[in-house]
Backbone as a printed PyTorch tensor [residue, N CA C, xyz], in Angstrom:
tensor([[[  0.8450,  -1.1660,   0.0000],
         [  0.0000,   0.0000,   0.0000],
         [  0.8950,   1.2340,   0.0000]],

        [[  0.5330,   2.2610,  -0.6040],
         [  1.3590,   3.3800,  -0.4970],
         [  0.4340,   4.5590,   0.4990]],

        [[  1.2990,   5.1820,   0.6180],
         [  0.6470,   6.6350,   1.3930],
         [  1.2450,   7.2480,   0.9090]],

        [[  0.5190,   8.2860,   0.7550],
         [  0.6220,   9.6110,   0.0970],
         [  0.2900,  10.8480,   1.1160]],

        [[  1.3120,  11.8990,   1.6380],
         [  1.7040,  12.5620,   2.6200],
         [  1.6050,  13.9470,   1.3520]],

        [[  0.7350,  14.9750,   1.9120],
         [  1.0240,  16.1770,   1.2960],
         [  0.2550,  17.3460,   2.2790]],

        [[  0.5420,  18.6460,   1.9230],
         [ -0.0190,  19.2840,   2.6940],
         [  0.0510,  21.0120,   1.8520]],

        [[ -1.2890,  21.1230,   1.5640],
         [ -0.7570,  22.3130,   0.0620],
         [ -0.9590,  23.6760,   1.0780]],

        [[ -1.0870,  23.8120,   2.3180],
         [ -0.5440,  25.0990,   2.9560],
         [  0.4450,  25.1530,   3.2370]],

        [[  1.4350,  24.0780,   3.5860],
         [  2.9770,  24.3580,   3.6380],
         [  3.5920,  24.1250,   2.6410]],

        [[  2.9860,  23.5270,   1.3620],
         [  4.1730,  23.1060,   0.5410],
         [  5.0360,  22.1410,   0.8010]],

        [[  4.7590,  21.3490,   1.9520],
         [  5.9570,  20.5900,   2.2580],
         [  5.7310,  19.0340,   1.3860]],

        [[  7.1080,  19.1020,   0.8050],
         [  8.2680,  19.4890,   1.1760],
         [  9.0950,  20.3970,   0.7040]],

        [[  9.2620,  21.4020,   1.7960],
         [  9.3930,  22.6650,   0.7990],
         [ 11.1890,  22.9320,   0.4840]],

        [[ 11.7350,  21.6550,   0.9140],
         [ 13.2730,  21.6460,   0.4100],
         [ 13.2110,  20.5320,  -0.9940]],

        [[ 12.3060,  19.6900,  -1.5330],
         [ 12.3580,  19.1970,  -2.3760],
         [ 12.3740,  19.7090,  -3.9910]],

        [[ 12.4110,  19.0160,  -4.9730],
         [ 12.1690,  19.6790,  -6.4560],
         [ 10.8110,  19.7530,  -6.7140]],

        [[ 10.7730,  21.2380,  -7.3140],
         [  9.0240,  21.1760,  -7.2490],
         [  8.7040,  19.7760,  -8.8490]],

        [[  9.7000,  19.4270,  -9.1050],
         [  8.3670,  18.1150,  -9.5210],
         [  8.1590,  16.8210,  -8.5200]],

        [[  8.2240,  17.1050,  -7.6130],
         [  8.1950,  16.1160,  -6.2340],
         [  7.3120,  16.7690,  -5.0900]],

        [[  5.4620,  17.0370,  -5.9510],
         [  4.9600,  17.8530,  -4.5900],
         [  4.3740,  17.0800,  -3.2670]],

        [[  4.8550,  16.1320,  -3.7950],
         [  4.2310,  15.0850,  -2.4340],
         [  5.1550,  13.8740,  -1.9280]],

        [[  5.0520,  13.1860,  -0.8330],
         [  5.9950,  12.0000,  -0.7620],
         [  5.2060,  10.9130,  -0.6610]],

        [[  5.5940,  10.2150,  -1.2200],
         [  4.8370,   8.7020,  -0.6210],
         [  6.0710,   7.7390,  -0.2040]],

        [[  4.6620,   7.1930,   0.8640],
         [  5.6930,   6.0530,   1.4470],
         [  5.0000,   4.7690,   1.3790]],

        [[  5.6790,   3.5550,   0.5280],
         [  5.1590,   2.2510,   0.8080],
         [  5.2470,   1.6310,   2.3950]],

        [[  4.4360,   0.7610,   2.3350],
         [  3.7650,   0.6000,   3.5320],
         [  4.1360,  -1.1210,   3.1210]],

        [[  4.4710,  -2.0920,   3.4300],
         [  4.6170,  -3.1140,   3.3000],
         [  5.6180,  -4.1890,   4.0760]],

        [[  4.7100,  -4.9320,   4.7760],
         [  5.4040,  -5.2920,   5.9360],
         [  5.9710,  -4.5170,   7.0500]],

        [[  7.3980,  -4.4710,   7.3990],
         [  7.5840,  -3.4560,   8.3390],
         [  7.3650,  -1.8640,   8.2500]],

        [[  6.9920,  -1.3840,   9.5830],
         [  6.5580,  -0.2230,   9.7310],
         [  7.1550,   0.9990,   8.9050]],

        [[  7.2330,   1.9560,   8.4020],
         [  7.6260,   3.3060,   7.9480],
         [  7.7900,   4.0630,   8.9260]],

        [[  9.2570,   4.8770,   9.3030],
         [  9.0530,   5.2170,  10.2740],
         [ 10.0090,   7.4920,   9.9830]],

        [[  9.3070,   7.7310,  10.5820],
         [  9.5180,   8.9380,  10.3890],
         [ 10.0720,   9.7070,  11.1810]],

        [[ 11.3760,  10.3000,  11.4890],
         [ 11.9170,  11.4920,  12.2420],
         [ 12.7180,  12.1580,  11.2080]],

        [[ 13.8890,  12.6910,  12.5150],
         [ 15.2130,  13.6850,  12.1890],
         [ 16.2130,  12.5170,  11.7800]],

        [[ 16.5050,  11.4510,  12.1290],
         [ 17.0220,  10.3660,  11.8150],
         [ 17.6130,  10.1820,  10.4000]],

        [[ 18.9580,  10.4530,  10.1560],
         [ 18.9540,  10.1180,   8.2630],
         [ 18.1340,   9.0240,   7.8350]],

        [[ 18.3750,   7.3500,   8.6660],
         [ 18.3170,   6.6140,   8.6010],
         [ 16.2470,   5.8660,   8.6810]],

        [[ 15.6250,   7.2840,   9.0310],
         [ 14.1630,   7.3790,   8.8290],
         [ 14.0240,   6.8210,   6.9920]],

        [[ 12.7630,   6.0650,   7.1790],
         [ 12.1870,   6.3430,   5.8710],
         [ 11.9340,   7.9450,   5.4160]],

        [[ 11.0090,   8.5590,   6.0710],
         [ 11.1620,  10.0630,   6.0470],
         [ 12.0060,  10.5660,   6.5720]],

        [[ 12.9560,  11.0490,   6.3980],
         [ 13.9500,  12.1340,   7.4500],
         [ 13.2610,  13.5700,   7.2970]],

        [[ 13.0980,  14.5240,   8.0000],
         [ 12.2430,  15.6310,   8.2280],
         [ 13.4470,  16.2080,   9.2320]],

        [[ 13.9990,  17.5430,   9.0690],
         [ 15.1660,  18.1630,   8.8700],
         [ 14.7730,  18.7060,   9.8440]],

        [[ 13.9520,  19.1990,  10.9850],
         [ 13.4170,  20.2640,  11.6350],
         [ 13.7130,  19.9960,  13.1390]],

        [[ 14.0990,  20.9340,  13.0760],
         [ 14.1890,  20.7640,  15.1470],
         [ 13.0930,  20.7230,  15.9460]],

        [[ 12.0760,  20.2220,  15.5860],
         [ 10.7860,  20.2930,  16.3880],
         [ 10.6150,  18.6080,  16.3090]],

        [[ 11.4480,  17.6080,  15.3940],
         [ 11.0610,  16.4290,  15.2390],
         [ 11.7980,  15.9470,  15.5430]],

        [[ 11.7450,  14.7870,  16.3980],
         [ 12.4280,  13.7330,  16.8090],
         [ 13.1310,  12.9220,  16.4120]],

        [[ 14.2480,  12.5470,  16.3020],
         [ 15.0050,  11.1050,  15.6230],
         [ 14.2660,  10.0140,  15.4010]],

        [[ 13.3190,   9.9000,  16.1790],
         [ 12.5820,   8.5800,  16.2640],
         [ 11.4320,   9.1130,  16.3470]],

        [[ 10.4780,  10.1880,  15.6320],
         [  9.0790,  10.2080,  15.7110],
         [  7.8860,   9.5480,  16.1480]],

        [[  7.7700,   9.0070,  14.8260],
         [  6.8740,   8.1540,  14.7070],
         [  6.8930,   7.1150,  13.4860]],

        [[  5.9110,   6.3690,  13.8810],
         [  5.7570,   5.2730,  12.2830],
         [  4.4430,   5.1520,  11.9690]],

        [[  4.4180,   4.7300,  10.7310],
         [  2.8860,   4.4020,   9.9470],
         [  3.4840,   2.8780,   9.8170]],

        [[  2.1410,   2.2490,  10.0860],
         [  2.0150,   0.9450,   9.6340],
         [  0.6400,   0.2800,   8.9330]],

        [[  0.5900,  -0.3170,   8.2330],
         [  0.0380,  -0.8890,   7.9130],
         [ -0.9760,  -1.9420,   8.4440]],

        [[ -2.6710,  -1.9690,   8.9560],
         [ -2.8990,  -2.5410,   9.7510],
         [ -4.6810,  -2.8900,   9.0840]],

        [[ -4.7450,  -4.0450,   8.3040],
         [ -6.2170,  -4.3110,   8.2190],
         [ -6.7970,  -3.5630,   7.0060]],

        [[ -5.8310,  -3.3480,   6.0230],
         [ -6.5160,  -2.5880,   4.7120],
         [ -6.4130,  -1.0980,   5.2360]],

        [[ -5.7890,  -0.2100,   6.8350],
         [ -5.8410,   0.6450,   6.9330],
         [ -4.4060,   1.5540,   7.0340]],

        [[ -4.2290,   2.5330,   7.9430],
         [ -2.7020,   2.9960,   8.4300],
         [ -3.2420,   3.3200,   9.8300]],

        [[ -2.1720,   2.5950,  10.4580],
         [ -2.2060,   3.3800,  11.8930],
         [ -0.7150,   4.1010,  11.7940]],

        [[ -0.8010,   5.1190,  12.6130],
         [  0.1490,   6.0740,  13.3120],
         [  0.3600,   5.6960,  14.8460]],

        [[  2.0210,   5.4450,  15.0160],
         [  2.3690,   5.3790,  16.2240],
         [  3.1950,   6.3070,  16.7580]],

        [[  3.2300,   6.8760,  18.2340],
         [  4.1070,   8.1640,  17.8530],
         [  5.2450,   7.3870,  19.1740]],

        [[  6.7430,   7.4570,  18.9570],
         [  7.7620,   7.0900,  19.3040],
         [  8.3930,   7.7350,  20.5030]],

        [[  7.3880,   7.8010,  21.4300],
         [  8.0190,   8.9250,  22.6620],
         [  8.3010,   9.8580,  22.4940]],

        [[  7.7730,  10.7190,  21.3350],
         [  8.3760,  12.1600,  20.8510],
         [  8.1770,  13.5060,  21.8970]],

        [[  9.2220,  14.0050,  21.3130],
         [  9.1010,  15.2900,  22.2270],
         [  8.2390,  16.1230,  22.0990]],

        [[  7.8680,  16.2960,  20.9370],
         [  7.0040,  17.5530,  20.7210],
         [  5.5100,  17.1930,  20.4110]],

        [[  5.1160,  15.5130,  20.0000],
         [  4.0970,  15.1270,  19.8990],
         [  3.6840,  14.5840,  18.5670]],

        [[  2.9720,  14.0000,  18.4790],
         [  2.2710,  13.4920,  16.8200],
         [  0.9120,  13.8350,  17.0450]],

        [[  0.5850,  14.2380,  16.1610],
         [ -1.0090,  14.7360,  16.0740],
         [ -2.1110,  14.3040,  14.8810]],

        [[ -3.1440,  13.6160,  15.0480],
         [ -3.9490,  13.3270,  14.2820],
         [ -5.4580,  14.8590,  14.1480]],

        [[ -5.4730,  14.9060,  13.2220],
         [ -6.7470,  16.3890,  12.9230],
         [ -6.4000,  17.2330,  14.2290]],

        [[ -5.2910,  17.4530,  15.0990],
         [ -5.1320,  18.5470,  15.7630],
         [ -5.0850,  17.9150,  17.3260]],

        [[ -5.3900,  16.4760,  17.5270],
         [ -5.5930,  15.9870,  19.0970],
         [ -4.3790,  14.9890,  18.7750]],

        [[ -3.5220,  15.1260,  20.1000],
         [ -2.1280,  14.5560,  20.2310],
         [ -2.8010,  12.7010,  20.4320]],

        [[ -1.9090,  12.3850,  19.8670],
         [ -2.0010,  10.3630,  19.7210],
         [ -0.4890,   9.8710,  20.3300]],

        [[ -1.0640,   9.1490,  21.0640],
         [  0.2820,   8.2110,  21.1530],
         [ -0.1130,   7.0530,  20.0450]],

        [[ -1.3640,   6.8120,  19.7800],
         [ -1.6990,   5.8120,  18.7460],
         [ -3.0200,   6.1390,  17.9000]],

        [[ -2.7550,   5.4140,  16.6280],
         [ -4.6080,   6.5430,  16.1160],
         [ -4.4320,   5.6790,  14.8290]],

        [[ -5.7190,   5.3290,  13.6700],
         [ -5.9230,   5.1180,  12.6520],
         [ -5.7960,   6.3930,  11.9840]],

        [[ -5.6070,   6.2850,  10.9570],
         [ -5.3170,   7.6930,   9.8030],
         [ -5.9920,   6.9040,   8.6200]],

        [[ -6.7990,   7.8730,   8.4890],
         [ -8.5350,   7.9110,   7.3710],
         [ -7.8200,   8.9940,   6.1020]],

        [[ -7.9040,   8.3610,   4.7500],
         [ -7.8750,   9.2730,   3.8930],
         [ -8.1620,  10.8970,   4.2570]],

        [[ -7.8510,  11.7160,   4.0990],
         [ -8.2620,  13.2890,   4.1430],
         [ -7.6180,  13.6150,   5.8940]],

        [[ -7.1230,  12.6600,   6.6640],
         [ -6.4600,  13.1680,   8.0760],
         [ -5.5600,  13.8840,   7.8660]],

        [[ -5.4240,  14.7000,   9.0370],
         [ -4.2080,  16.0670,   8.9660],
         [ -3.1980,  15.2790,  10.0270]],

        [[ -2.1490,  14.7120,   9.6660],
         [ -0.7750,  14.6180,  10.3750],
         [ -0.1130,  15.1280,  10.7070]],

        [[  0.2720,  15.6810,  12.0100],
         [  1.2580,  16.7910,  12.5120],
         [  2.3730,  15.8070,  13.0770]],

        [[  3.3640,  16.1390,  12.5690],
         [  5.0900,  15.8410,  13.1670],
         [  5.4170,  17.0480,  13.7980]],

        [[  5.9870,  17.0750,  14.7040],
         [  6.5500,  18.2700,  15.0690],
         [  5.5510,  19.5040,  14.9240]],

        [[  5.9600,  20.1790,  14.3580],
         [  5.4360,  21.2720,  13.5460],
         [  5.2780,  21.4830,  12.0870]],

        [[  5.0900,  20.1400,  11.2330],
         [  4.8510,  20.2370,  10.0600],
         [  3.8370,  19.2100,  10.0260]],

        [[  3.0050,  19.3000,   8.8520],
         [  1.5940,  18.7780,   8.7360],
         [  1.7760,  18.3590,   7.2750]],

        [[  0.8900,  17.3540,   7.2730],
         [  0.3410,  16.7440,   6.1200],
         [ -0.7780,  16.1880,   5.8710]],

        [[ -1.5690,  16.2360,   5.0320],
         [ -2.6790,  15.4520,   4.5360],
         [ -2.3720,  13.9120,   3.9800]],

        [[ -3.2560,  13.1410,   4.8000],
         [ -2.5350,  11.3650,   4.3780],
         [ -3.7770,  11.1570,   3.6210]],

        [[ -3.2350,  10.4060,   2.3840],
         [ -3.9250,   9.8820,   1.1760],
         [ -3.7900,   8.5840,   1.1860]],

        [[ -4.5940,   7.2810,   0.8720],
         [ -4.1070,   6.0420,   0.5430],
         [ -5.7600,   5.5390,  -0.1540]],

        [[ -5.3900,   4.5440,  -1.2290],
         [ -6.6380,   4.1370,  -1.1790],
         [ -7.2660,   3.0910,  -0.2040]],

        [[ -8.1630,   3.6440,   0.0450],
         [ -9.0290,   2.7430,   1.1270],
         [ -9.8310,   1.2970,   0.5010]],

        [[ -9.8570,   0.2410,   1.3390],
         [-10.4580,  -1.4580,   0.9130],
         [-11.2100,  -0.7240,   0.1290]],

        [[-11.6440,  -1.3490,  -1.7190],
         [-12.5950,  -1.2650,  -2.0840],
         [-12.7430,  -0.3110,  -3.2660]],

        [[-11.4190,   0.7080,  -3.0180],
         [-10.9030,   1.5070,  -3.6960],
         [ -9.8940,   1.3030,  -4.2320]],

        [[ -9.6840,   2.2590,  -5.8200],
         [ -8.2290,   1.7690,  -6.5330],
         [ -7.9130,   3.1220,  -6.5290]],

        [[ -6.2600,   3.1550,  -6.3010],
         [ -5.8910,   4.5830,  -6.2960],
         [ -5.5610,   4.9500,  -7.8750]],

        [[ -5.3910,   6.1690,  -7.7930],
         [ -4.9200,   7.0550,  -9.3880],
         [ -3.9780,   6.3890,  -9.8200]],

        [[ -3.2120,   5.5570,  -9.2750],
         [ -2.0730,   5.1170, -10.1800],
         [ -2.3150,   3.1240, -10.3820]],

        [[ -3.7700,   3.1250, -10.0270],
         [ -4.0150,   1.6150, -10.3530],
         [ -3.9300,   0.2520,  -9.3960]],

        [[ -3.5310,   1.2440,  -8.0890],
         [ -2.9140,   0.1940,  -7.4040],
         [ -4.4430,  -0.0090,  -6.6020]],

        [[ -4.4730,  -1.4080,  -5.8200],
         [ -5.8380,  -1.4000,  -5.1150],
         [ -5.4590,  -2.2060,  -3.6320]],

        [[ -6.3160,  -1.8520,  -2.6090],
         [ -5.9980,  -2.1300,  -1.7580],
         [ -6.1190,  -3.5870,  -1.1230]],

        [[ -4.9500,  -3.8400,  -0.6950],
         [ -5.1440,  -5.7380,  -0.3060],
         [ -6.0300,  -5.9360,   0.7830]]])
């Protein structure tokens, strides 16, 4: 499954090439995991994010978000999670940067053909 991470009030990622306005991250088998960390699937450059954030995983045709003892918090639509499902159209806060999570949901095929197991 892929996820698709974007967020068109910040632009982020706003150090990338603008033909790269979004990131996705496959989701398959082990978790995706997101900080300051080079060694993150996402690395996110910002001093508000943790080495060890958080991770998306893959769970039941869905994504859950786990947040990694972070300092500053993970946030689902604006209420802090230590754990949470993430629904197409959710607002993801790392730190202080946000994104809109996209994936196709059971039942659905995404824009690029792929469909959900």
């Amino acid at each position: 499954m892929r996820v698709h991470l974007t967020d068109p009030e910040t632009e982020y990622p706003r150090k990338a090439p603008a033909e790269a306005p979004e990131i996705a991250l496959e989701l398959e088998g082990s978790p995706a995991s997101i900080g300051r960390d080079r060694d993150a699937d996402l690395c996110l450059d910002e001093c508000h994010v943790s080495r060890q954030h958080c991770e998306l995983q893959r769970v039941d045709g869905g994504v859950v978000v786990r947040d990694m003892d972070s300092k500053n918090g993970t946030y689902v639509n604006g209420l802090k999670v230590s754990e949470a499902v993430l629904k197409p159209g959710d607002k993801l806060t790392v730190g202080v940067i946000s994104f809109i999570v996209d994936y196709p949901a059971c039942g659905q095929t995404a824009a690029d053909g792929a469909a959900c197991l």
